[in-house]
Amino acid sequence: VLPLGASKGFGVGWLLDRLGVDPAACLALGDGENDVEMLRLCGLGVAMGNAGPPALAAADAITAPNSEDGVARAIERFVLRPRGLTA
C-alpha cells in the first residue's frame, strides 16, 4: 500500500529532479503494472521478458526474463556495449 500519489515513477522523477538529471538520460527496468509510469518517464524503458502486458506495452525494449539474468543483459546491451565496455 502506497500513499495517494506515490509511485515508482513519482519517486524516480523526484530523485532525478533533485540530482539535476534529465529523465531522457535514464534507463528503467520493470516487470509489473507498478513500473509503467517509471518505464514511460525514463528515456529508455526496458521490460523484463516475464513482464505483464501493461509493462510490456509501456516499454521501449524487452530483455530476457528475471530468471535468465534479464537485468544484467539489459545493462550490458544498453549501457556497457554502446560505450565499448564489454569484452
CSV table of C-alpha atoms in Angstrom, one decimal:
chain,number,residue,atom,x,y,z
A,1,VAL,CA,0.0,0.0,0.0
A,2,LEU,CA,1.4,3.4,-1.0
A,3,PRO,CA,0.3,6.9,0.0
A,4,LEU,CA,-2.0,8.6,-2.6
A,5,GLY,CA,0.1,9.9,-5.5
A,6,ALA,CA,3.1,7.8,-4.6
A,7,SER,CA,4.6,5.6,-7.3
A,8,LYS,CA,7.9,4.4,-8.6
A,9,GLY,CA,7.6,6.9,-11.4
A,10,PHE,CA,7.0,9.7,-9.0
A,11,GLY,CA,9.9,8.7,-6.8
A,12,VAL,CA,12.3,8.4,-9.8
A,13,GLY,CA,11.1,11.7,-11.2
A,14,TRP,CA,11.6,13.4,-7.8
A,15,LEU,CA,15.1,12.0,-7.4
A,16,LEU,CA,16.2,12.9,-10.9
A,17,ASP,CA,14.9,16.4,-10.4
A,18,ARG,CA,16.9,16.8,-7.2
A,19,LEU,CA,20.0,15.4,-8.9
A,20,GLY,CA,19.6,17.6,-11.9
A,21,VAL,CA,19.4,14.6,-14.2
A,22,ASP,CA,17.3,14.6,-17.4
A,23,PRO,CA,14.9,11.6,-17.4
A,24,ALA,CA,15.8,11.1,-21.1
A,25,ALA,CA,19.3,10.1,-19.9
A,26,CYS,CA,18.0,7.3,-17.7
A,27,LEU,CA,17.3,3.6,-18.1
A,28,ALA,CA,14.4,2.0,-16.2
A,29,LEU,CA,13.8,-1.7,-15.9
A,30,GLY,CA,10.5,-3.2,-14.7
A,31,ASP,CA,8.1,-6.1,-14.9
A,32,GLY,CA,4.9,-5.0,-13.2
A,33,GLU,CA,2.0,-2.7,-13.6
A,34,ASN,CA,3.5,-0.6,-10.8
A,35,ASP,CA,6.5,0.0,-13.1
A,36,VAL,CA,4.6,1.5,-16.0
A,37,GLU,CA,4.9,5.2,-15.0
A,38,MET,CA,8.7,4.7,-14.4
A,39,LEU,CA,9.2,2.9,-17.7
A,40,ARG,CA,7.4,5.8,-19.6
A,41,LEU,CA,9.3,8.5,-17.6
A,42,CYS,CA,12.8,7.4,-18.4
A,43,GLY,CA,14.5,7.8,-21.8
A,44,LEU,CA,14.7,4.0,-22.2
A,45,GLY,CA,12.2,1.8,-20.5
A,46,VAL,CA,13.0,-1.9,-20.6
A,47,ALA,CA,10.5,-4.6,-19.6
A,48,MET,CA,11.6,-7.9,-18.4
A,49,GLY,CA,10.7,-10.9,-20.6
A,50,ASN,CA,8.4,-12.1,-17.8
A,51,ALA,CA,6.6,-8.7,-17.5
A,52,GLY,CA,2.9,-8.4,-17.6
A,53,PRO,CA,1.0,-6.8,-20.6
A,54,PRO,CA,1.0,-3.2,-19.1
A,55,ALA,CA,4.7,-3.1,-18.6
A,56,LEU,CA,5.4,-4.7,-22.0
A,57,ALA,CA,3.2,-2.1,-23.7
A,58,ALA,CA,4.9,0.8,-21.8
A,59,ALA,CA,8.5,-0.4,-22.6
A,60,ASP,CA,10.7,0.8,-25.4
A,61,ALA,CA,12.5,-2.6,-25.4
A,62,ILE,CA,12.2,-6.1,-23.9
A,63,THR,CA,15.0,-8.0,-22.3
A,64,ALA,CA,15.3,-11.6,-21.0
A,65,PRO,CA,13.2,-12.7,-18.0
A,66,ASN,CA,14.4,-12.2,-14.5
A,67,SER,CA,15.2,-15.9,-14.3
A,68,GLU,CA,17.6,-15.6,-17.3
A,69,ASP,CA,19.6,-12.6,-16.0
A,70,GLY,CA,17.5,-10.0,-17.8
A,71,VAL,CA,18.7,-7.1,-15.8
A,72,ALA,CA,22.4,-7.9,-16.4
A,73,ARG,CA,21.6,-8.5,-20.1
A,74,ALA,CA,19.9,-5.1,-20.4
A,75,ILE,CA,22.7,-3.3,-18.7
A,76,GLU,CA,25.2,-5.0,-21.0
A,77,ARG,CA,23.2,-4.2,-24.1
A,78,PHE,CA,22.1,-0.6,-23.4
A,79,VAL,CA,24.9,0.7,-21.1
A,80,LEU,CA,28.1,-1.2,-21.4
A,81,ARG,CA,28.2,-2.3,-25.0
A,82,PRO,CA,27.4,1.1,-26.5
A,83,ARG,CA,30.3,2.5,-24.6
A,84,GLY,CA,32.7,-0.2,-25.6
A,85,LEU,CA,33.0,-1.5,-22.1
A,86,THR,CA,32.4,-5.2,-22.7
A,87,ALA,CA,35.0,-7.8,-23.7
